[in-house]
PDB file of C-alpha atoms and ligand atoms in Angstrom:
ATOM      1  CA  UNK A   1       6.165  21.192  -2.891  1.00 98.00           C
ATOM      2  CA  UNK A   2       6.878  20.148  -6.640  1.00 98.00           C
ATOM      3  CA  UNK A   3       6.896  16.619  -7.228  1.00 98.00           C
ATOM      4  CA  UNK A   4       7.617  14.889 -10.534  1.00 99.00           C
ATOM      5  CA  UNK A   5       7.942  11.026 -11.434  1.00 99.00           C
ATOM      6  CA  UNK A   6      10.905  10.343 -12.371  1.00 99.00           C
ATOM      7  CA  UNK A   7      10.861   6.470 -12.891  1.00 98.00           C
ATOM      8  CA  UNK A   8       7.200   4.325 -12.288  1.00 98.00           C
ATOM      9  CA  UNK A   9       8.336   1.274 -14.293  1.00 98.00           C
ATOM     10  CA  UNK A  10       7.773  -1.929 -11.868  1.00 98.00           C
ATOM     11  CA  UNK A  11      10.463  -4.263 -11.425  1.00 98.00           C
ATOM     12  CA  UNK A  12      12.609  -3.369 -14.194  1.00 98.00           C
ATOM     13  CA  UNK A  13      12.853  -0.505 -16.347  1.00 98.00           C
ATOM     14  CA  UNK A  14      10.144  -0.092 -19.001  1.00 97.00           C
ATOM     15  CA  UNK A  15      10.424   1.380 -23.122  1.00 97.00           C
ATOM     16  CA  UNK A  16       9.076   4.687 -21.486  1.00 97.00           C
ATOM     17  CA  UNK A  17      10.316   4.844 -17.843  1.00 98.00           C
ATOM     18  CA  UNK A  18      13.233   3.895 -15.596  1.00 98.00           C
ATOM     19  CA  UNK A  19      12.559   2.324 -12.546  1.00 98.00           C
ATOM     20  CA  UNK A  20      11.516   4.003  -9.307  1.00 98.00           C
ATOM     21  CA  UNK A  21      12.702   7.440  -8.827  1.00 99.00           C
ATOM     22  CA  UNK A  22      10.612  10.333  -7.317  1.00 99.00           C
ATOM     23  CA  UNK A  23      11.807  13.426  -7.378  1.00 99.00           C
ATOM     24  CA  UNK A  24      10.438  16.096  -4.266  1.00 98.00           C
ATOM     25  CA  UNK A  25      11.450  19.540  -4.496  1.00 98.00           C
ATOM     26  CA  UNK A  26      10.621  22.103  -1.852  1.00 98.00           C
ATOM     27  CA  UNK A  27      12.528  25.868  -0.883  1.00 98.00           C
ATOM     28  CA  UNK A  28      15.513  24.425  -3.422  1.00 98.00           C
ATOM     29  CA  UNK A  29      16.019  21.612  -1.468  1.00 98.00           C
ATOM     30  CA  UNK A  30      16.088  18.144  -3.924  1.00 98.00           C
ATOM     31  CA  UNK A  31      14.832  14.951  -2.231  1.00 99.00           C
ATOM     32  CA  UNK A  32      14.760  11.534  -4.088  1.00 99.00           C
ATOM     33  CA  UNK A  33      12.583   8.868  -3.188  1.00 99.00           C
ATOM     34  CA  UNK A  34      14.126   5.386  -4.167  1.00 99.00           C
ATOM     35  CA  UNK A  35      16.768   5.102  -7.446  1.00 98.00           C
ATOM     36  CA  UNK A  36      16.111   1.933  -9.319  1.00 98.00           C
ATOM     37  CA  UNK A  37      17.243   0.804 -12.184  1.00 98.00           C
ATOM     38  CA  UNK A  38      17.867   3.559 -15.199  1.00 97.00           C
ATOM     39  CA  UNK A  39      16.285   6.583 -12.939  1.00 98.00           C
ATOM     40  CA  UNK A  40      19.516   8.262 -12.697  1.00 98.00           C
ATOM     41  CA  UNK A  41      19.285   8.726 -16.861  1.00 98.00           C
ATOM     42  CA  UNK A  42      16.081  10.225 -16.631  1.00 98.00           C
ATOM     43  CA  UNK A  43      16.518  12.680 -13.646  1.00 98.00           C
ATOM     44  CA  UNK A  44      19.066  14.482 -15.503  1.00 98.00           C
ATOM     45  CA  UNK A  45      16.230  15.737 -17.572  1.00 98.00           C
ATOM     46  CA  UNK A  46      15.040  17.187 -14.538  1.00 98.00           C
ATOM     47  CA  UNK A  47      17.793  18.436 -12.590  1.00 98.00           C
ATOM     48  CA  UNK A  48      21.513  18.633 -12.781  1.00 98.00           C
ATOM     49  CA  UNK A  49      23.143  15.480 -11.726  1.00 98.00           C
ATOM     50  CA  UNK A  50      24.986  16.932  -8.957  1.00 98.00           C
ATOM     51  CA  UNK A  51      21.642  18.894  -7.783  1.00 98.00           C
ATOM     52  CA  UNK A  52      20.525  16.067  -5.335  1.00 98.00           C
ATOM     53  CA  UNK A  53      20.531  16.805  -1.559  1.00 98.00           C
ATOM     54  CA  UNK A  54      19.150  13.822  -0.546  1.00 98.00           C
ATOM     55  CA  UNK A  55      17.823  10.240  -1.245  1.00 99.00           C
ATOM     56  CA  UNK A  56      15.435   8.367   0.833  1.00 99.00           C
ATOM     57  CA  UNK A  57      15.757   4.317  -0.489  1.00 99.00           C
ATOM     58  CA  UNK A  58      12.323   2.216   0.300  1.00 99.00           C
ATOM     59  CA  UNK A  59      14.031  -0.890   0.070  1.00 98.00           C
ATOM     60  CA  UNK A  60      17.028  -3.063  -1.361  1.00 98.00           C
ATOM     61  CA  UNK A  61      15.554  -4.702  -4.489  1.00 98.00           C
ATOM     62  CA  UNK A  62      17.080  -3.392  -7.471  1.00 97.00           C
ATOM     63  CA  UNK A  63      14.471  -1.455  -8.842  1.00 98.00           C
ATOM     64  CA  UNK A  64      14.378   1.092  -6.126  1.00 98.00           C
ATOM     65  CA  UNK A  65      18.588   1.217  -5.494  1.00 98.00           C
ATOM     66  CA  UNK A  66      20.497  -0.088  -8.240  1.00 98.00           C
ATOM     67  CA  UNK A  67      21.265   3.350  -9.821  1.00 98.00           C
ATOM     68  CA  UNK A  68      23.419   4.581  -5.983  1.00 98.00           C
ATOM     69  CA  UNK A  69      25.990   2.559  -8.052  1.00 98.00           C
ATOM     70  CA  UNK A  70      26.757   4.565 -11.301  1.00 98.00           C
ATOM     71  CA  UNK A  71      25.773   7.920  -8.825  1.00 98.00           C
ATOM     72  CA  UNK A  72      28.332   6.879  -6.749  1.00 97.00           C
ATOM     73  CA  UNK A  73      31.034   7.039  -9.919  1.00 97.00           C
ATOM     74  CA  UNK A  74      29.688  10.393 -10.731  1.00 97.00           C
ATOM     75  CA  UNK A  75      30.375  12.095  -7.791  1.00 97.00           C
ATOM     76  CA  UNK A  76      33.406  10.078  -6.890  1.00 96.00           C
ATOM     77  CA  UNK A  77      35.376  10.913 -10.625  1.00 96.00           C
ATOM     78  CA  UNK A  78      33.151  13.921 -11.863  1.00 96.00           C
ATOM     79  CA  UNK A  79      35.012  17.034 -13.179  1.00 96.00           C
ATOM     80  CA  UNK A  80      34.889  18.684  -9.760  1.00 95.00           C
ATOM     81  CA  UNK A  81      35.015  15.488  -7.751  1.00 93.00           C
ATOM     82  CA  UNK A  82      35.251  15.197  -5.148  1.00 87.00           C
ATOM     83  CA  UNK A  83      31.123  16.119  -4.503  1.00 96.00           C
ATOM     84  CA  UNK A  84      29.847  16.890  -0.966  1.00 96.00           C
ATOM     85  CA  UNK A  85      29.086  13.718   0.649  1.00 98.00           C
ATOM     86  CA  UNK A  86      25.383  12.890   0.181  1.00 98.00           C
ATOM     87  CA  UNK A  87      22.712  11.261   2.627  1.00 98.00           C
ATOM     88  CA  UNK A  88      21.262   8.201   1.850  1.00 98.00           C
ATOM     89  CA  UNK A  89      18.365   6.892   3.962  1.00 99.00           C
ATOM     90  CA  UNK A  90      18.162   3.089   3.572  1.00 98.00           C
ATOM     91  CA  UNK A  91      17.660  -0.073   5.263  1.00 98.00           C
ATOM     92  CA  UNK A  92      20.482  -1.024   7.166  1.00 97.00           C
ATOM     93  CA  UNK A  93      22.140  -3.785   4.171  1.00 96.00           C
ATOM     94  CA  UNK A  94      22.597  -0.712   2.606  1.00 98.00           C
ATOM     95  CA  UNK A  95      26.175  -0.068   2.718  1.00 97.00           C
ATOM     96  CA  UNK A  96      27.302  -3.653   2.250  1.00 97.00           C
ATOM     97  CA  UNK A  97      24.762  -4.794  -0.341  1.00 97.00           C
ATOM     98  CA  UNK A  98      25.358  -2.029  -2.658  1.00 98.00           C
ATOM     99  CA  UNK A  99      29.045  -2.741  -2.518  1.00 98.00           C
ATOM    100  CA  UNK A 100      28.544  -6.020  -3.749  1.00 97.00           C
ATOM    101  CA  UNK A 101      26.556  -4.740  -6.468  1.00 97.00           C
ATOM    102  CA  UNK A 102      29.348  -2.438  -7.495  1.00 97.00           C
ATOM    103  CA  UNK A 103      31.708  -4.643  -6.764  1.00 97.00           C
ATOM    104  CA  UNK A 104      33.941  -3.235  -4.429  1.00 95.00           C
ATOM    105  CA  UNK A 105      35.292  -4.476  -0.848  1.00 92.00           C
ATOM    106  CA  UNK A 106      32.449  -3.452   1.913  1.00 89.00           C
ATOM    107  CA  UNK A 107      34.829  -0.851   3.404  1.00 89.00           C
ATOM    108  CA  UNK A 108      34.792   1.870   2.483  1.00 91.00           C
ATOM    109  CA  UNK A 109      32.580   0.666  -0.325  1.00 93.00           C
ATOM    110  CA  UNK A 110      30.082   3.742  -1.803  1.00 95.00           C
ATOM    111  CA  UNK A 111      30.716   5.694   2.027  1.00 95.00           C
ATOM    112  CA  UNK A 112      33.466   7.589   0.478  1.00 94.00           C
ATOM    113  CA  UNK A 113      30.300   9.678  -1.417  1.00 97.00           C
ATOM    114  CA  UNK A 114      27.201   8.735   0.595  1.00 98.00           C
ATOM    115  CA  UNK A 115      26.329   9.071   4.260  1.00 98.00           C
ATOM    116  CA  UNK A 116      24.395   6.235   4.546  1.00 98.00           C
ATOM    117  CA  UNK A 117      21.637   6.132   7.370  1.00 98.00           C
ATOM    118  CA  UNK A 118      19.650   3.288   8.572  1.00 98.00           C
ATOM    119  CA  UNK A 119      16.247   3.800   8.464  1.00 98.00           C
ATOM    120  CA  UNK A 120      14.271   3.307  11.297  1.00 98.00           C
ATOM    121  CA  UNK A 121       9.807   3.595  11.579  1.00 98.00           C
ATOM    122  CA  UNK A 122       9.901   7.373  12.991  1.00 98.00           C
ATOM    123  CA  UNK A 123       9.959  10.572  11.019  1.00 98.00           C
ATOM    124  CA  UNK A 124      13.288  12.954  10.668  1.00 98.00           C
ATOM    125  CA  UNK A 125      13.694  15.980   8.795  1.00 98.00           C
ATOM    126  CA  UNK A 126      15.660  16.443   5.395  1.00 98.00           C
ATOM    127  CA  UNK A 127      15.819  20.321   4.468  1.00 98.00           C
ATOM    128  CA  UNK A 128      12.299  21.447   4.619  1.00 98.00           C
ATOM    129  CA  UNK A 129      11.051  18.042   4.501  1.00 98.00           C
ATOM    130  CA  UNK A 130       9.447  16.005   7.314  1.00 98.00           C
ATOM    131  CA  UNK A 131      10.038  12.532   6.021  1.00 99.00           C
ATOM    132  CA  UNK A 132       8.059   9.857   8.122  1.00 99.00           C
ATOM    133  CA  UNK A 133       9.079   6.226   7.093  1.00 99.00           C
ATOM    134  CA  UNK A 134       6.925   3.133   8.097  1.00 98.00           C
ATOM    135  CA  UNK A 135       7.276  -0.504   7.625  1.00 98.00           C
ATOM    136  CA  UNK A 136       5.046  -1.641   4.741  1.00 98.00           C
ATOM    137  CA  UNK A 137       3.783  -5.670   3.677  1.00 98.00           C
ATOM    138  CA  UNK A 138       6.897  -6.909   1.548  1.00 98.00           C
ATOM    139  CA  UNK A 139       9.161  -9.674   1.822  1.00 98.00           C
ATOM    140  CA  UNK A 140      12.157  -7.592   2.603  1.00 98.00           C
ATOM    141  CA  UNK A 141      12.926  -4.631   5.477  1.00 98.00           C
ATOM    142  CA  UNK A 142      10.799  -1.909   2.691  1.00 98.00           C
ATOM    143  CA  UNK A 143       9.204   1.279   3.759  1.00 99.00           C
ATOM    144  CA  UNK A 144       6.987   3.396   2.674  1.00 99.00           C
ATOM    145  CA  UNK A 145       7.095   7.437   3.129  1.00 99.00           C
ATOM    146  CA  UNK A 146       5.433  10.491   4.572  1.00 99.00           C
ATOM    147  CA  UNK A 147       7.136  13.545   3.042  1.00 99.00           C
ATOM    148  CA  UNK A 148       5.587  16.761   4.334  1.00 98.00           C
ATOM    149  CA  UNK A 149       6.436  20.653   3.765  1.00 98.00           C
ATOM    150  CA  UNK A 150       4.837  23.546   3.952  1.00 96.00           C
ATOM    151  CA  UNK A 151       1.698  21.964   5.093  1.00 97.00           C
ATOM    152  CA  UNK A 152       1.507  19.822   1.736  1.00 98.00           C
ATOM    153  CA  UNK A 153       1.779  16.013   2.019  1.00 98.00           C
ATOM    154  CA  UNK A 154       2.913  13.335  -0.221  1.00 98.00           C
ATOM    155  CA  UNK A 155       2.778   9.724   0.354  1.00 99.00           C
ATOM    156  CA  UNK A 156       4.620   6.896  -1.371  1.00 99.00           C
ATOM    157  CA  UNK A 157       4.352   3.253  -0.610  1.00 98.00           C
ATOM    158  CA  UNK A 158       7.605   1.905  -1.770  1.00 98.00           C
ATOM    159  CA  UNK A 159       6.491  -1.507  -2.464  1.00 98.00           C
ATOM    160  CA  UNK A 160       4.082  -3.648  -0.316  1.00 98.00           C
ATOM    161  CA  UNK A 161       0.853  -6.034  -0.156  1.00 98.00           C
ATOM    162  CA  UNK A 162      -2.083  -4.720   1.595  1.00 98.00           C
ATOM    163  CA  UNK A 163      -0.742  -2.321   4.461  1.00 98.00           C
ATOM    164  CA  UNK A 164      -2.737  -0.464   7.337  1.00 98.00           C
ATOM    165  CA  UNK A 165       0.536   1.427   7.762  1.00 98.00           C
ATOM    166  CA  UNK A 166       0.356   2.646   4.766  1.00 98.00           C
ATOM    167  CA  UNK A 167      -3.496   4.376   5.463  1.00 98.00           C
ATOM    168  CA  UNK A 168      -1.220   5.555   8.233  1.00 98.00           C
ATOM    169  CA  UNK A 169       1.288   7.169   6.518  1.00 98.00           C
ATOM    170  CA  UNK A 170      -0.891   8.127   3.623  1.00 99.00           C
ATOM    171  CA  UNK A 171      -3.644  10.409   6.051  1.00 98.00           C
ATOM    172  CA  UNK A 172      -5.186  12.932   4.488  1.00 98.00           C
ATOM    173  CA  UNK A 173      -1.825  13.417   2.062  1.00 98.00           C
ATOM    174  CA  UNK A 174      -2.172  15.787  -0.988  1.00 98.00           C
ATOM    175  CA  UNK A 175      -1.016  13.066  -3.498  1.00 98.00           C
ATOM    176  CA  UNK A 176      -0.674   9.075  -2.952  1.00 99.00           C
ATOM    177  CA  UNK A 177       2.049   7.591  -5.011  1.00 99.00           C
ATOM    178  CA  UNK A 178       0.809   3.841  -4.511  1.00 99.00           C
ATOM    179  CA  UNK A 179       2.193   0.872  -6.283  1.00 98.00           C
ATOM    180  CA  UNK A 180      -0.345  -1.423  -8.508  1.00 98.00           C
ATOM    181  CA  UNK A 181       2.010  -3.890  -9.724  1.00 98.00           C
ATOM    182  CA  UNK A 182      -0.692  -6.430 -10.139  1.00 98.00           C
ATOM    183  CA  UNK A 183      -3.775  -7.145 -12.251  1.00 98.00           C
ATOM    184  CA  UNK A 184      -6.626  -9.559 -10.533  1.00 97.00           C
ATOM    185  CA  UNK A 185      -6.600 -13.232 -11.051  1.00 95.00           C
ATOM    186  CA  UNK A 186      -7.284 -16.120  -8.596  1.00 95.00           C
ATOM    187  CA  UNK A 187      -4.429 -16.778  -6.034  1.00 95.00           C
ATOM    188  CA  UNK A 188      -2.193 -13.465  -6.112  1.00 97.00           C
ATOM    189  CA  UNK A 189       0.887 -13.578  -3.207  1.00 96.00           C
ATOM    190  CA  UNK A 190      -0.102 -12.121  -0.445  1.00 96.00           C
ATOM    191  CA  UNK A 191       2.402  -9.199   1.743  1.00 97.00           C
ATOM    192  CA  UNK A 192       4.086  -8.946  -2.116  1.00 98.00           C
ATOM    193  CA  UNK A 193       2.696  -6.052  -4.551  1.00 98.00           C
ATOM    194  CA  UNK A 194      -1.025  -4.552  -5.136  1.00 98.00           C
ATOM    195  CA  UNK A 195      -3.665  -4.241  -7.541  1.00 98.00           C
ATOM    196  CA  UNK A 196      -4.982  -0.764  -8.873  1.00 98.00           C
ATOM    197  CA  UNK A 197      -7.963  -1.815  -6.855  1.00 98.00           C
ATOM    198  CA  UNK A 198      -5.876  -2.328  -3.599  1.00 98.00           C
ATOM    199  CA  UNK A 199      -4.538   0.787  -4.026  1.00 98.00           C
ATOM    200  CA  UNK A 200      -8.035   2.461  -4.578  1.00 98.00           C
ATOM    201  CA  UNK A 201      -8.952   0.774  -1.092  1.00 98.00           C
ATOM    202  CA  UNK A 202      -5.870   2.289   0.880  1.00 99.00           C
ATOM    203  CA  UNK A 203      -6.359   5.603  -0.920  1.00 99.00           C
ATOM    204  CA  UNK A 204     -10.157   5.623   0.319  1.00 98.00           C
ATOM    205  CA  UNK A 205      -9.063   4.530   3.903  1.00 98.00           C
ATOM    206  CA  UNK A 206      -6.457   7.518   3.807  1.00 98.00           C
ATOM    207  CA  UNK A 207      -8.690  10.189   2.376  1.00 98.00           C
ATOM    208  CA  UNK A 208      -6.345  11.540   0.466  1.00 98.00           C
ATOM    209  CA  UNK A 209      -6.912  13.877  -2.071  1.00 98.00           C
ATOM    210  CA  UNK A 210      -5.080  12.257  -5.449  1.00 98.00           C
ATOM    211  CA  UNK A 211      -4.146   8.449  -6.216  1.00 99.00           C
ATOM    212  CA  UNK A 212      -1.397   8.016  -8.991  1.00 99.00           C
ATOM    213  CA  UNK A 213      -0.795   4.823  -9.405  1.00 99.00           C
ATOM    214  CA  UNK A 214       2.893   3.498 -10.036  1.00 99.00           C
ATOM    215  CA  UNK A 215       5.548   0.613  -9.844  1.00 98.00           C
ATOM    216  CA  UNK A 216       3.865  -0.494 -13.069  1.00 98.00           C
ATOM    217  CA  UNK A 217       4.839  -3.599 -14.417  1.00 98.00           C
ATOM    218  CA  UNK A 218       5.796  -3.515 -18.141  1.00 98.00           C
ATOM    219  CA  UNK A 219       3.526  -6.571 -18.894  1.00 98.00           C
ATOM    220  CA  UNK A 220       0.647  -5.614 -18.229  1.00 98.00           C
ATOM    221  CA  UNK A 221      -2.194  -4.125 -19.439  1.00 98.00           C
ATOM    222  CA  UNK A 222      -2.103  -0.497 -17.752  1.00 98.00           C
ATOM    223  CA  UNK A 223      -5.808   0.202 -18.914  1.00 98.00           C
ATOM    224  CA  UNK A 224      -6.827  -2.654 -16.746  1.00 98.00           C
ATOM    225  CA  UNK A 225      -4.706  -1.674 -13.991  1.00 98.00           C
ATOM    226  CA  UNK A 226      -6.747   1.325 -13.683  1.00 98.00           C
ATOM    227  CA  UNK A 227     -10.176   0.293 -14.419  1.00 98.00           C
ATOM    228  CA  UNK A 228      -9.542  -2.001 -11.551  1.00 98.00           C
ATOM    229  CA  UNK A 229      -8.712   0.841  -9.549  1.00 98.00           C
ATOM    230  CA  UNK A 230     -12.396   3.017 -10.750  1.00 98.00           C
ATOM    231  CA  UNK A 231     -13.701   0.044  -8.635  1.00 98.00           C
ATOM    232  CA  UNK A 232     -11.805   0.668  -5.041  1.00 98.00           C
ATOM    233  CA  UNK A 233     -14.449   2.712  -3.527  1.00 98.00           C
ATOM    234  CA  UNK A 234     -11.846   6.061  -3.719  1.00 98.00           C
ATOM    235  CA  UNK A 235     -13.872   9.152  -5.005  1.00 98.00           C
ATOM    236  CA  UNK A 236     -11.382  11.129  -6.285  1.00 98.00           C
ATOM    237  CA  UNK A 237      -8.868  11.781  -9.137  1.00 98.00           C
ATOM    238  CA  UNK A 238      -6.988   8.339 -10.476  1.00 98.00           C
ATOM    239  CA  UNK A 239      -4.346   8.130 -12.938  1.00 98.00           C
ATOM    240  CA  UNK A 240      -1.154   6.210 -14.285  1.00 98.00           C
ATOM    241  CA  UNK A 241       1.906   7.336 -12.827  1.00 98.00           C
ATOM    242  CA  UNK A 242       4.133   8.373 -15.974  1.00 98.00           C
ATOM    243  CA  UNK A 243       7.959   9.688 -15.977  1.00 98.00           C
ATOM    244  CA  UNK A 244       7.671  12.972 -16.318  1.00 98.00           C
ATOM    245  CA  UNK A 245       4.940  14.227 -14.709  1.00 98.00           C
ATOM    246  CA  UNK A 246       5.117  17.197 -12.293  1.00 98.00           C
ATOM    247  CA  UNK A 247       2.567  17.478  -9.481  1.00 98.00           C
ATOM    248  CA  UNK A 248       2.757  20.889  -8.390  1.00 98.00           C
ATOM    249  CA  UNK A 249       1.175  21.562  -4.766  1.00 97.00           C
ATOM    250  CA  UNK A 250       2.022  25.032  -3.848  1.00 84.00           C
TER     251      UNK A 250
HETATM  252 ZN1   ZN B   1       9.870  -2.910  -6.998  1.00 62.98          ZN
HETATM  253 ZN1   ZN B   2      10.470  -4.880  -4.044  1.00 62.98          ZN
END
């Protein structure tokens, strides 16, 4: 399983990344987790903009969706339009709230080019994937992910506060892409976002074998984000998420 970063930038897009967009790639098969704002941009530097097989949205805050609305004009009016319908795994507001966005009637709003899906807490299978979505500590239906093939695992937390769903999903996993939107002060929101140490904590808990940290907020100071992080009690490898990084783990 190949996966690369296609957008880490938290809450809006950054000078150096869209918004969140993972991109998982196993036996040909092209999964994206989440398409926020500007990821669909980026990906193309990746893959072909018609090479996506399917997308798996955490939640319905722009950051993580907003882009289904411009993909949804390229495979609608594209030169060989019109594209294979596409699945898109999402909370249940899906279909209607990205409408709006668009601006477009509900019916058939984007269905004429997705296959929207409402995600549940269970696990399904996408190609070669296993995908395993579970509720995570956020102020709207969000999940986080489980994506498994060929006995590799990667887990993504979508966005969320402190989560013991998120150990869950996250068990002994190859790679943990875990939000650290926040830096330490007094009185942080609770069941909102994480710090880099937070994320340390749940990677520890998990045992899993890499932490990247993502969903980084433009303003601040990344180097603190992960310092806090060195002091979450996880052993192994921590870094900054960045678009364009590949994690390879074949
Ligand atoms: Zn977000
Ligand atoms: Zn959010």
């Amino acid at each position: 399983m190949k996966v690369t970063v296609v957008g880490c930038s938290g809450s809006y897009p950054g000078p150096d990344s869209p918004a969140s967009c993972y991109l998982l790639e196993a036996d040909g098969f092209r999964l994206l987790l989440d398409l926020g704002s500007g990821a669909l941009g980026a990906l193309q530097r990746h893959i072909g903009l018609y090479d996506v097989d399917a997308i798996c949205l955490s939640h319905l805050h722009a950051d993580h969706c907003l882009d289904l609305c411009g993909y949804h004009v390229a495979r609608t009016y594209g030169p060989r339009a019109p594209y294979p319908m596409l699945p898109v795994h999402a909370p249940a507001g899906a279909p209607a709230r990205l409408a709006a966005a668009y601006g477009m009637p509900d019916e058939p709003g984007l269905e004429t080019a997705f296959d929207f899906v409402p995600l549940e807490p269970r696990s399904f299978e996408l190609g070669p994937f296993t995908v395993t979505a579970g509720l995570v500590n956020h102020p709207v239906e969000a999940y986080g992910f489980r994506v498994a093939a060929g006995g590799r695992a990667v887990a993504y937390s979508g966005d969320t506060g402190e989560c013991e769903e998120l150990v869950t999903l996250a068990e002994d996993a190859d790679l943990l892409l875990c939000e650290a939107s926040f830096v330490e002060r007094p009185d942080l929101p609770t069941g909102l976002h994480m710090t880099g140490r937070q994320a340390a904590e749940h990677a520890a808990k998990a045992g899993v074998g890499r932490l990247v940290l993502t969903h980084l907020v433009p303003w601040n100071d990344q180097a603190e984000v992960l310092a806090e992080a060195g002091r979450g009690g996880y052993g192994g490898p921590i870094e900054l998420a960045r678009s364009g990084a590949v994690y390879d783990l074949a």
